[in-house]
Coordinates of C-alpha atoms in Angstrom, one line a residue:
Chain A
M241 CA 50.6 84.1 -22.6
A242 CA 48.4 81.1 -22.0
A243 CA 47.4 79.0 -25.1
I244 CA 45.1 76.7 -23.2
Q245 CA 43.7 77.2 -19.7
F246 CA 41.5 74.8 -17.7
L247 CA 39.9 76.5 -14.6
N248 CA 38.2 73.9 -12.3
V249 CA 36.8 72.1 -15.2
G250 CA 34.3 69.2 -14.8
K251 CA 32.5 67.1 -17.4
R252 CA 29.6 64.9 -16.5
Y253 CA 28.0 62.9 -19.3
S254 CA 24.2 62.6 -19.4
E255 CA 24.3 59.1 -17.9
G256 CA 25.8 60.6 -14.8
H257 CA 29.5 59.5 -15.4
D258 CA 32.0 62.2 -14.3
A259 CA 34.7 62.1 -17.0
L260 CA 36.6 65.1 -15.6
I261 CA 36.6 66.5 -12.1
G262 CA 38.0 69.9 -11.0
V263 CA 40.8 70.0 -13.7
D264 CA 43.1 73.0 -13.4
F265 CA 46.1 73.6 -15.6
T266 CA 47.6 76.2 -18.0
L267 CA 49.6 75.5 -21.2
A268 CA 51.7 78.4 -22.3
S269 CA 51.8 79.5 -25.8
G270 CA 54.5 77.6 -27.7
E271 CA 54.7 74.9 -25.0
M272 CA 54.6 71.2 -25.8
A273 CA 53.1 68.8 -23.2
F274 CA 51.8 65.2 -22.9
L275 CA 48.6 64.1 -21.4
T276 CA 48.6 60.6 -20.0
G277 CA 46.6 58.3 -17.9
H278 CA 44.9 54.9 -18.0
S279 CA 42.1 54.1 -20.4
G280 CA 39.0 56.1 -19.3
A281 CA 41.0 58.5 -17.3
G282 CA 39.5 61.4 -19.3
K283 CA 42.3 62.2 -21.8
S284 CA 40.0 62.2 -24.8
T285 CA 37.3 64.1 -23.0
L286 CA 39.8 66.8 -22.2
L287 CA 40.8 67.1 -25.8
K288 CA 37.2 67.1 -26.9
L289 CA 36.5 70.1 -24.6
I290 CA 39.3 72.0 -26.3
M291 CA 38.0 71.0 -29.8
L292 CA 34.5 71.9 -28.7
M293 CA 33.3 68.4 -29.5
E294 CA 31.9 68.6 -26.0
R295 CA 31.1 71.4 -23.6
A296 CA 32.3 71.5 -20.0
S297 CA 29.6 70.9 -17.3
R298 CA 31.5 73.1 -14.8
G299 CA 34.4 75.5 -14.8
H300 CA 36.0 77.4 -17.7
V301 CA 38.1 76.2 -20.7
L302 CA 40.0 79.0 -22.4
V303 CA 41.9 78.8 -25.7
G304 CA 43.9 82.0 -26.2
D305 CA 41.7 84.6 -24.5
E306 CA 38.5 83.0 -25.6
D307 CA 36.2 81.3 -23.0
L308 CA 34.8 78.3 -24.9
G309 CA 31.8 78.1 -22.6
E310 CA 30.7 81.4 -23.9
L311 CA 31.4 80.8 -27.6
P312 CA 28.2 80.5 -29.5
R313 CA 27.5 77.5 -31.8
R314 CA 28.0 79.6 -35.0
L315 CA 31.7 80.3 -34.0
V316 CA 32.6 76.7 -33.2
S317 CA 33.8 76.3 -36.8
W318 CA 36.0 79.4 -36.5
H319 CA 37.4 78.0 -33.2
R320 CA 38.2 74.7 -34.9
R321 CA 40.1 76.4 -37.7
R322 CA 42.5 77.7 -35.1
I323 CA 43.3 74.2 -34.0
G324 CA 45.0 71.3 -35.7
V325 CA 43.9 67.8 -34.6
V326 CA 45.5 64.4 -35.1
L327 CA 43.5 61.4 -34.2
Q328 CA 44.5 57.8 -33.7
N329 CA 42.1 56.6 -36.4
H330 CA 43.4 59.3 -38.8
Q331 CA 39.9 60.3 -40.0
L332 CA 41.1 60.3 -43.6
L333 CA 38.7 60.2 -46.6
F334 CA 39.5 57.2 -48.8
D335 CA 37.4 58.5 -51.8
R336 CA 40.1 61.0 -52.7
S337 CA 43.8 61.5 -52.9
V338 CA 46.3 62.4 -50.2
F339 CA 46.4 65.9 -51.7
A340 CA 42.7 66.3 -51.5
N341 CA 42.6 65.2 -47.9
V342 CA 45.3 67.6 -46.8
V343 CA 43.9 70.6 -48.8
M344 CA 40.5 70.5 -47.1
P345 CA 41.2 72.9 -44.2
L346 CA 42.6 75.4 -46.7
E347 CA 39.6 75.1 -49.0
I348 CA 37.3 75.7 -46.0
A349 CA 39.4 78.8 -45.0
G350 CA 39.0 80.1 -48.6
Y351 CA 42.6 79.9 -49.8
A352 CA 43.3 80.4 -53.5
P353 CA 44.0 77.1 -55.3
E354 CA 47.6 78.0 -56.2
D355 CA 48.4 79.2 -52.7
A356 CA 46.6 76.1 -51.2
A357 CA 48.6 73.8 -53.4
R358 CA 51.9 75.3 -52.4
R359 CA 51.0 75.0 -48.7
V360 CA 49.8 71.4 -49.1
R361 CA 53.1 70.4 -50.8
A362 CA 55.1 72.2 -48.1
A363 CA 53.1 70.2 -45.4
L364 CA 53.5 66.9 -47.2
D365 CA 57.2 67.7 -47.6
K366 CA 57.5 68.2 -43.9
V367 CA 56.0 64.8 -43.2
G368 CA 58.0 63.1 -46.0
L369 CA 55.1 62.3 -48.3
L370 CA 55.6 64.8 -51.1
N371 CA 55.9 62.0 -53.6
R372 CA 52.5 60.4 -52.4
E373 CA 50.2 63.4 -53.0
K374 CA 48.3 61.7 -55.8
H375 CA 48.0 58.4 -54.0
N376 CA 44.8 57.3 -52.3
P377 CA 45.4 57.1 -48.6
I378 CA 44.1 53.6 -48.5
T379 CA 47.2 52.4 -50.4
L380 CA 49.5 53.9 -47.7
S381 CA 50.8 52.2 -44.6
S382 CA 49.3 53.0 -41.2
G383 CA 52.3 55.2 -40.4
E384 CA 52.0 57.0 -43.7
Q385 CA 48.3 57.5 -43.1
Q386 CA 49.1 59.0 -39.7
R387 CA 51.5 61.4 -41.3
V388 CA 48.9 62.5 -43.9
G389 CA 46.6 63.2 -40.9
I390 CA 49.4 65.3 -39.3
A391 CA 50.0 67.2 -42.6
R392 CA 46.2 68.0 -42.7
A393 CA 46.4 69.1 -39.1
I394 CA 49.3 71.5 -39.6
V395 CA 48.7 72.7 -43.2
H396 CA 46.8 75.8 -42.1
K397 CA 49.5 76.6 -39.4
P398 CA 47.2 76.3 -36.4
Q399 CA 47.9 78.0 -33.1
V400 CA 47.4 74.8 -31.2
L401 CA 48.0 71.2 -32.3
L402 CA 46.2 68.4 -30.5
A403 CA 46.9 64.8 -30.9
D404 CA 44.9 61.9 -29.4
E405 CA 47.0 58.7 -29.3
P406 CA 48.8 59.6 -32.5
T407 CA 51.2 56.6 -32.2
G408 CA 48.6 54.1 -31.0
N409 CA 48.8 52.0 -34.2
L410 CA 52.5 52.6 -35.0
D411 CA 55.6 50.6 -34.2
P412 CA 58.3 52.3 -31.9
E413 CA 60.4 53.5 -34.7
L414 CA 57.5 55.2 -36.6
S415 CA 56.2 56.5 -33.2
E416 CA 59.5 58.2 -32.6
G417 CA 59.4 59.8 -36.1
V418 CA 55.9 61.1 -35.5
M419 CA 57.0 62.6 -32.2
R420 CA 60.0 64.3 -33.8
L421 CA 57.5 65.9 -36.3
F422 CA 55.5 67.3 -33.4
E423 CA 58.7 68.6 -31.9
Q424 CA 59.5 70.4 -35.1
F425 CA 56.1 72.1 -35.2
N426 CA 56.5 73.1 -31.6
R427 CA 59.9 74.6 -32.3
I428 CA 58.3 77.0 -34.8
G429 CA 55.9 78.2 -32.1
T430 CA 52.9 75.9 -32.3
T431 CA 51.5 74.8 -28.9
V432 CA 51.3 71.0 -28.8
L433 CA 49.3 68.8 -26.5
I434 CA 49.5 65.0 -27.1
A435 CA 47.3 62.5 -25.3
S436 CA 49.2 59.2 -25.1
H437 CA 49.5 56.2 -22.8
D438 CA 52.9 55.2 -24.2
L439 CA 54.9 56.0 -21.1
S440 CA 58.3 55.0 -22.5
L441 CA 57.8 57.3 -25.4
I442 CA 56.7 60.2 -23.1
H443 CA 59.8 59.7 -20.9
R444 CA 62.1 59.8 -23.9
M445 CA 60.6 63.1 -25.1
R446 CA 61.3 64.8 -21.7
K447 CA 58.4 67.2 -21.9
R448 CA 55.9 68.4 -19.3
T449 CA 53.4 65.6 -18.6
L450 CA 49.9 66.0 -17.3
V451 CA 48.6 62.8 -15.6
L452 CA 44.9 62.1 -15.3
K453 CA 43.4 59.5 -13.0
N454 CA 39.7 58.9 -12.8
G455 CA 39.0 62.3 -14.3
R456 CA 41.3 64.2 -11.9
L457 CA 44.6 65.8 -12.8
I458 CA 47.1 64.3 -10.3
S459 CA 50.4 65.5 -11.8
G460 CA 52.0 68.0 -14.1
V461 CA 50.0 71.1 -13.0
Chain B
M814 CA 38.6 91.0 -30.0
S815 CA 35.0 91.3 -31.1
K816 CA 32.9 88.4 -32.3
H817 CA 32.7 90.0 -35.7
D818 CA 36.5 90.0 -35.9
M819 CA 36.4 86.3 -35.0
N820 CA 33.9 85.6 -37.7
Q821 CA 36.2 87.1 -40.2
G822 CA 39.0 84.8 -39.1
R823 CA 41.2 87.6 -37.5
T824 CA 43.1 86.9 -34.4
A825 CA 45.4 89.0 -32.2
P826 CA 49.1 88.9 -33.0
R827 CA 50.7 86.1 -31.1
R828 CA 53.9 84.2 -30.6
G829 CA 54.1 80.9 -32.3
A830 CA 53.2 79.6 -35.8
Q831 CA 52.3 82.3 -38.3
R832 CA 48.6 82.6 -38.9
H833 CA 47.9 83.7 -42.4
H834 CA 45.4 86.5 -42.9
I835 CA 43.0 86.0 -45.8
S836 CA 41.6 89.2 -47.2
F837 CA 37.9 89.8 -47.7
K838 CA 38.4 89.8 -51.4
A839 CA 40.2 86.5 -51.4
K840 CA 37.5 85.1 -49.2
S841 CA 34.8 86.3 -51.6
H842 CA 36.7 84.7 -54.5
G843 CA 37.0 81.5 -52.4
W844 CA 33.3 81.5 -51.7
L845 CA 32.5 81.9 -55.4
R846 CA 35.0 79.3 -56.4
H847 CA 33.6 76.9 -53.8
N848 CA 30.1 77.5 -55.1
R849 CA 31.2 76.8 -58.7
V850 CA 33.1 73.6 -57.8
V851 CA 30.4 72.3 -55.5
A852 CA 27.6 73.0 -58.1
L853 CA 29.5 71.1 -60.8
D854 CA 30.4 68.3 -58.4
A855 CA 26.8 68.0 -57.3
L856 CA 25.8 67.6 -61.0
R857 CA 28.6 65.1 -61.6
R858 CA 27.5 63.0 -58.6
M859 CA 24.0 62.7 -60.0
F860 CA 25.3 61.0 -63.1
L861 CA 27.4 58.5 -61.0
T862 CA 24.1 56.8 -60.1
P863 CA 22.1 57.3 -63.3
V864 CA 19.3 54.8 -62.6
A865 CA 18.6 56.1 -59.1
T866 CA 18.8 59.7 -60.4
L867 CA 16.4 59.0 -63.3
M868 CA 13.9 57.3 -60.9
T869 CA 14.0 60.4 -58.6
L870 CA 13.7 62.8 -61.5
A871 CA 10.8 60.8 -63.0
V872 CA 8.9 61.1 -59.7
L873 CA 9.7 64.8 -59.5
A874 CA 8.7 65.3 -63.1
V875 CA 5.3 63.7 -62.6
S876 CA 4.7 65.8 -59.5
L877 CA 5.5 68.9 -61.4
A878 CA 3.9 67.9 -64.7
L879 CA 0.4 67.4 -63.2
P880 CA 0.0 70.9 -61.9
G881 CA 1.7 72.2 -65.0
F882 CA -0.7 70.3 -67.2
L883 CA -3.7 71.5 -65.2
M884 CA -2.6 75.1 -65.3
T885 CA -2.2 74.8 -69.1
A886 CA -5.6 73.3 -69.4
V887 CA -7.1 76.1 -67.3
N888 CA -5.3 78.7 -69.3
N889 CA -6.7 77.2 -72.5
I890 CA -10.2 77.2 -71.2
Q891 CA -9.8 80.8 -70.2
Q892 CA -8.5 81.6 -73.6
F893 CA -11.4 79.8 -75.1
S894 CA -14.0 81.6 -73.0
Q895 CA -12.3 85.0 -73.8
G896 CA -13.2 84.3 -77.4
F897 CA -16.8 85.1 -76.3
D898 CA -18.0 88.5 -75.4
A899 CA -18.6 88.3 -71.6
N900 CA -20.5 91.5 -71.8
P901 CA -24.3 91.0 -71.8
R902 CA -26.0 91.6 -75.1
I903 CA -29.5 91.2 -76.2
A904 CA -30.1 89.6 -79.6
L905 CA -33.2 91.0 -81.2
Y906 CA -34.6 88.6 -84.0
L907 CA -36.7 90.8 -86.2
K908 CA -39.9 89.6 -87.8
T909 CA -39.3 88.1 -91.3
S910 CA -41.9 90.6 -92.6
V911 CA -39.5 93.5 -91.7
S912 CA -37.7 94.7 -94.8
D913 CA -33.9 95.3 -94.9
A914 CA -34.5 99.1 -95.2
R915 CA -36.8 99.0 -92.2
A916 CA -34.3 96.9 -90.2
E917 CA -31.6 99.4 -90.8
Q918 CA -33.8 102.3 -89.8
F919 CA -34.9 100.3 -86.7
S920 CA -31.3 99.8 -85.7
L921 CA -30.6 103.6 -86.1
E922 CA -33.6 104.3 -83.9
L923 CA -32.3 101.9 -81.2
M924 CA -29.0 103.8 -81.1
L925 CA -30.9 106.7 -79.7
N926 CA -32.1 104.5 -76.8
P927 CA -30.3 105.9 -73.7
A928 CA -30.2 102.4 -72.1
L929 CA -28.0 101.0 -74.9
S930 CA -24.3 101.6 -75.4
G931 CA -24.2 100.2 -78.9
V932 CA -26.1 98.5 -81.6
E933 CA -25.1 96.2 -84.4
L934 CA -27.2 95.1 -87.3
I935 CA -26.8 91.7 -89.0
D936 CA -29.0 92.0 -92.0
R937 CA -30.5 88.9 -93.6
E938 CA -27.9 88.7 -96.3
K939 CA -25.0 89.0 -93.9
G940 CA -26.7 86.4 -91.6
L941 CA -27.0 84.0 -94.5
Q942 CA -23.3 84.4 -95.4
E943 CA -22.2 83.8 -91.8
F944 CA -24.4 80.7 -91.5
S945 CA -23.1 79.3 -94.8
S946 CA -19.4 79.7 -93.9
Y947 CA -19.6 78.4 -90.3
S948 CA -22.4 76.0 -90.1
E949 CA -22.4 72.3 -91.0
F950 CA -26.0 72.7 -92.0
A951 CA -25.3 75.2 -94.8
N952 CA -26.5 72.8 -97.5
L953 CA -30.0 72.8 -95.9
L954 CA -30.4 76.3 -97.1
S955 CA -30.7 75.0 -100.7
L956 CA -34.0 73.5 -99.7
F957 CA -35.5 77.0 -99.2
D958 CA -36.7 79.2 -102.1
S959 CA -35.7 82.3 -100.3
N960 CA -33.5 83.4 -97.4
P961 CA -35.3 82.0 -94.3
L962 CA -33.1 83.9 -91.8
P963 CA -34.4 87.0 -90.0
A964 CA -32.4 90.2 -89.6
V965 CA -30.8 90.4 -86.2
V966 CA -29.9 93.5 -84.1
L967 CA -27.4 93.0 -81.3
A968 CA -28.1 95.5 -78.6
L969 CA -25.5 96.2 -76.0
P970 CA -27.0 97.4 -72.7
L971 CA -25.3 100.1 -70.5
D972 CA -26.5 98.7 -67.2
H973 CA -25.4 95.1 -66.6
S974 CA -27.4 94.4 -63.4
P975 CA -29.7 91.4 -63.9
H976 CA -33.0 93.1 -63.2
M977 CA -32.2 96.1 -65.5
L978 CA -31.2 93.6 -68.2
Q979 CA -34.5 91.7 -67.9
A980 CA -36.5 95.0 -67.9
L981 CA -34.7 96.1 -71.1
Q982 CA -35.2 92.7 -72.7
S983 CA -39.0 93.0 -72.0
E984 CA -39.0 96.6 -73.3
L985 CA -37.3 95.6 -76.5
L986 CA -39.5 92.5 -77.0
A987 CA -42.5 94.8 -76.9
L988 CA -41.4 96.7 -80.0
P989 CA -43.5 95.8 -83.1
E990 CA -40.5 94.8 -85.3
V991 CA -39.1 92.3 -82.8
E992 CA -40.1 88.7 -82.9
E993 CA -37.8 87.5 -80.2
A994 CA -35.3 89.1 -77.7
Q995 CA -32.6 86.7 -76.3
L996 CA -30.5 87.7 -73.4
D997 CA -27.4 85.4 -74.0
L998 CA -25.3 85.6 -70.9
E999 CA -25.9 82.7 -68.5
W1000 CA -23.8 80.1 -70.2
I1001 CA -20.7 82.2 -70.4
Q1002 CA -21.1 83.1 -66.7
R1003 CA -21.4 79.5 -65.9
L1004 CA -18.3 78.7 -67.9
N1005 CA -16.4 81.4 -66.1
A1006 CA -17.5 80.0 -62.7
Y1007 CA -16.2 76.6 -63.8
V1008 CA -12.9 78.2 -64.9
V1009 CA -12.5 79.8 -61.5
L1010 CA -13.3 76.5 -59.8
A1011 CA -10.7 74.7 -62.0
Q1012 CA -8.2 77.3 -61.2
R1013 CA -8.7 76.9 -57.5
F1014 CA -8.5 73.2 -57.8
S1015 CA -5.3 73.4 -59.8
W1016 CA -3.8 75.7 -57.1
V1017 CA -4.6 73.2 -54.3
L1018 CA -3.3 70.3 -56.3
S1019 CA -0.1 72.3 -57.1
A1020 CA 0.4 73.0 -53.4
L1021 CA 0.0 69.3 -52.5
L1022 CA 2.3 68.2 -55.3
G1023 CA 4.8 70.9 -54.4
L1024 CA 4.9 69.4 -51.0
A1025 CA 5.5 66.0 -52.6
V1026 CA 8.5 67.5 -54.5
L1027 CA 9.8 68.8 -51.2
L1028 CA 9.5 65.4 -49.6
V1029 CA 11.1 63.5 -52.5
V1030 CA 14.0 65.9 -52.7
G1031 CA 14.4 65.9 -48.9
N1032 CA 14.4 62.1 -48.7
T1033 CA 16.9 61.8 -51.6
L1034 CA 19.2 64.4 -50.0
R1035 CA 19.0 62.7 -46.6
M1036 CA 20.3 59.5 -48.2
L1037 CA 23.1 61.5 -50.0
L1038 CA 23.9 63.1 -46.7
E1039 CA 24.2 59.7 -45.0
N1040 CA 26.5 58.5 -47.8
R1041 CA 28.8 61.5 -47.2
R1042 CA 28.7 61.3 -43.4
D1043 CA 32.5 60.7 -43.1
E1044 CA 33.2 63.6 -45.3
I1045 CA 31.0 65.9 -43.2
L1046 CA 32.6 64.7 -40.0
V1047 CA 36.1 65.4 -41.3
A1048 CA 35.0 68.8 -42.7
K1049 CA 33.5 69.8 -39.4
L1050 CA 36.6 68.6 -37.6
V1051 CA 38.8 70.9 -39.5
G1052 CA 36.5 73.9 -39.1
A1053 CA 33.8 73.8 -41.8
T1054 CA 30.8 75.9 -41.1
D1055 CA 27.3 74.5 -41.5
A1056 CA 26.8 76.6 -44.6
W1057 CA 29.9 75.2 -46.2
V1058 CA 28.9 71.6 -45.4
R1059 CA 25.3 72.2 -46.5
R1060 CA 26.2 73.8 -49.9
P1061 CA 26.6 70.6 -51.9
F1062 CA 23.3 69.4 -50.8
L1063 CA 21.6 72.6 -51.7
Y1064 CA 23.0 72.4 -55.2
S1065 CA 21.9 68.8 -55.5
G1066 CA 18.4 69.9 -54.5
F1067 CA 18.6 72.7 -57.1
W1068 CA 19.7 70.3 -59.9
Y1069 CA 17.1 67.7 -59.0
G1070 CA 14.3 70.4 -59.0
L1071 CA 15.6 72.0 -62.3
M1072 CA 16.0 68.7 -64.2
G1073 CA 12.7 67.4 -62.8
S1074 CA 11.0 70.5 -64.1
I1075 CA 12.6 70.2 -67.5
L1076 CA 11.4 66.7 -67.8
A1077 CA 8.0 67.9 -66.6
I1078 CA 7.9 70.4 -69.5
F1079 CA 8.5 67.6 -72.0
M1080 CA 5.7 65.6 -70.3
V1081 CA 3.2 68.5 -70.5
S1082 CA 4.2 69.2 -74.1
F1083 CA 3.8 65.6 -75.1
A1084 CA 0.4 65.5 -73.3
I1085 CA -0.7 68.7 -75.1
H1086 CA 0.5 67.2 -78.4
L1087 CA -1.6 64.1 -77.8
I1088 CA -4.9 66.0 -77.2
D1089 CA -4.3 68.8 -79.7
Q1090 CA -5.9 67.1 -82.7
P1091 CA -9.1 65.8 -80.9
V1092 CA -9.6 69.3 -79.4
T1093 CA -9.2 71.0 -82.7
E1094 CA -11.7 68.6 -84.3
L1095 CA -14.1 69.1 -81.4
M1096 CA -13.8 72.9 -81.7
S1097 CA -14.4 72.8 -85.4
L1098 CA -17.8 71.1 -84.7
Y1099 CA -18.7 74.3 -82.8
A1100 CA -17.5 76.5 -85.7
S1101 CA -14.6 77.7 -83.5
R1102 CA -11.1 78.3 -84.7
F1103 CA -9.7 77.8 -81.2
E1104 CA -6.2 76.4 -81.0
L1105 CA -4.8 74.6 -78.0
E1106 CA -1.8 76.3 -76.4
G1107 CA 1.1 74.6 -74.6
L1108 CA 3.1 75.9 -71.6
G1109 CA 4.9 78.4 -73.7
F1110 CA 8.2 80.1 -72.9
K1111 CA 6.9 81.9 -69.9
G1112 CA 5.1 78.9 -68.5
G1113 CA 8.2 76.7 -69.0
L1114 CA 10.4 79.3 -67.3
T1115 CA 7.9 79.5 -64.4
L1116 CA 7.8 75.7 -64.0
M1117 CA 11.7 75.6 -64.0
A1118 CA 11.8 78.4 -61.4
V1119 CA 9.2 76.6 -59.2
G1120 CA 11.0 73.3 -59.6
S1121 CA 14.5 74.5 -58.8
T1122 CA 13.2 76.7 -55.9
L1123 CA 11.3 73.7 -54.4
G1124 CA 14.5 71.6 -54.8
L1125 CA 16.6 74.2 -53.1
L1126 CA 14.0 74.5 -50.3
G1127 CA 13.8 70.7 -49.9
G1128 CA 17.6 70.6 -49.6
F1129 CA 17.6 73.4 -47.0
L1130 CA 14.9 71.8 -44.9
S1131 CA 16.1 68.2 -45.0
T1132 CA 19.8 68.9 -44.4
G1133 CA 19.4 71.6 -41.7
H1134 CA 18.4 69.3 -38.9
H1135 CA 20.6 66.4 -39.9
L1136 CA 23.8 68.5 -40.3
R1137 CA 23.4 69.7 -36.7
E1138 CA 23.2 66.2 -35.6
I1139 CA 26.4 65.1 -37.3
E1140 CA 29.3 66.2 -35.1
P1141 CA 32.8 64.9 -35.1
D1142 CA 34.0 62.4 -32.5
D1143 CA 37.3 60.7 -32.2
R1144 CA 35.9 57.3 -31.9

């Protein structure tokens, strides 16, 4: 079963720039893949289409059996709850603790506090930050902050995990650790798509790699 | 899978990470819990910036107190005017030569008049007593050797149309016992017209100041929304609905409106207290025992309901558009 499908997808921004042109690929459920290409190749745009931060100008983007082009605005939040996302800049809130950051998707989904707390601790345990739950994220290192972001992305056990340059600010050793975490989540069935331009890391992971160049998918189909 | 199912967060069974189903009951509890938490948090956040909050509340309170005060004033005038009989009546001042016995017989004769619904006799003795107890000029009576006041018969006409009243007034004036027939209606009609005008004016002013409340709350919440932009972005990124994101701002609007109206109640009460004594003194000059009334329990509750509803509405209107504009990006 396909977790993500791109069928002849194009994205043109209002200023006329074509970010994606005729992109076709399928990511099977439970698969882990990398998305690479030079800066401006369209990696982030592709992830944004999956997250419904943007809508495709042409073609069809399917997540599960849902055509995102036909998904009404009121169901965008429902769609995003099915997906976990890790961003390079972490998008953490520094006015609250690590715990409060990670628990947010569960609060939104309506989990009971006790259940949510148990799941948050399990997620923090997975990323090795159980002892930091009461800390403010601003007191953590960049690598730790990234791991908080990962814990938040996986705490509600999403079907699909997306990561946009998750190791961009990390040294090689931490990058390797983060990738191992993604592998662990993939092993329990989560579909993982990681956008990265770190080719050496991608080679070491030995996973399917989709290569974008000037908005076109040139390899990995 | 139907869209309804999707809205409930249900998905088809699949291979991969286990998705946890949340029951409707659990979701309802979650919704209630979130409302409680967010309501208290909105209140707590107001006290984090006490000076700014007080300034906003003061503006809201003034905007709510003005119509509140006007309404109270109109109510008091209405109360005052209700103290007078709005039904037309003709006061027949009998000639001083008419004896008490004749006056009583005359009033009985009038009762038989089919154009009248009732008759009340105020004989000379009773007239003197009333004059002595209510008038500032009672001591002047000592200058007279005998009671100078005439007997008065109050005649209540059945037909209230102006031309019939005037015809009746002329008919009664023609009676030999009657010295003067006074139709006393115009001034109370005029007062009632002024009350209606004041009521309309206070409604218009209330609507304008209600709009001011909406704008003040809206502007305050827009600033709050900008301050929490990052939080909104992250919440939307992880799947928060517009309703979930909007909720704290609605509660902030509600609290601002409610507290502003409570402050307004104090302002109106204080203003009423300030003018209470002069009004009582003025009324006593007119031999009236009228007492000024404040907003009262019902009025206070109404002002609180109006204030909190306007706050809620202000929150809804101001955040609706802005929240749609704030969408996550990975930059």
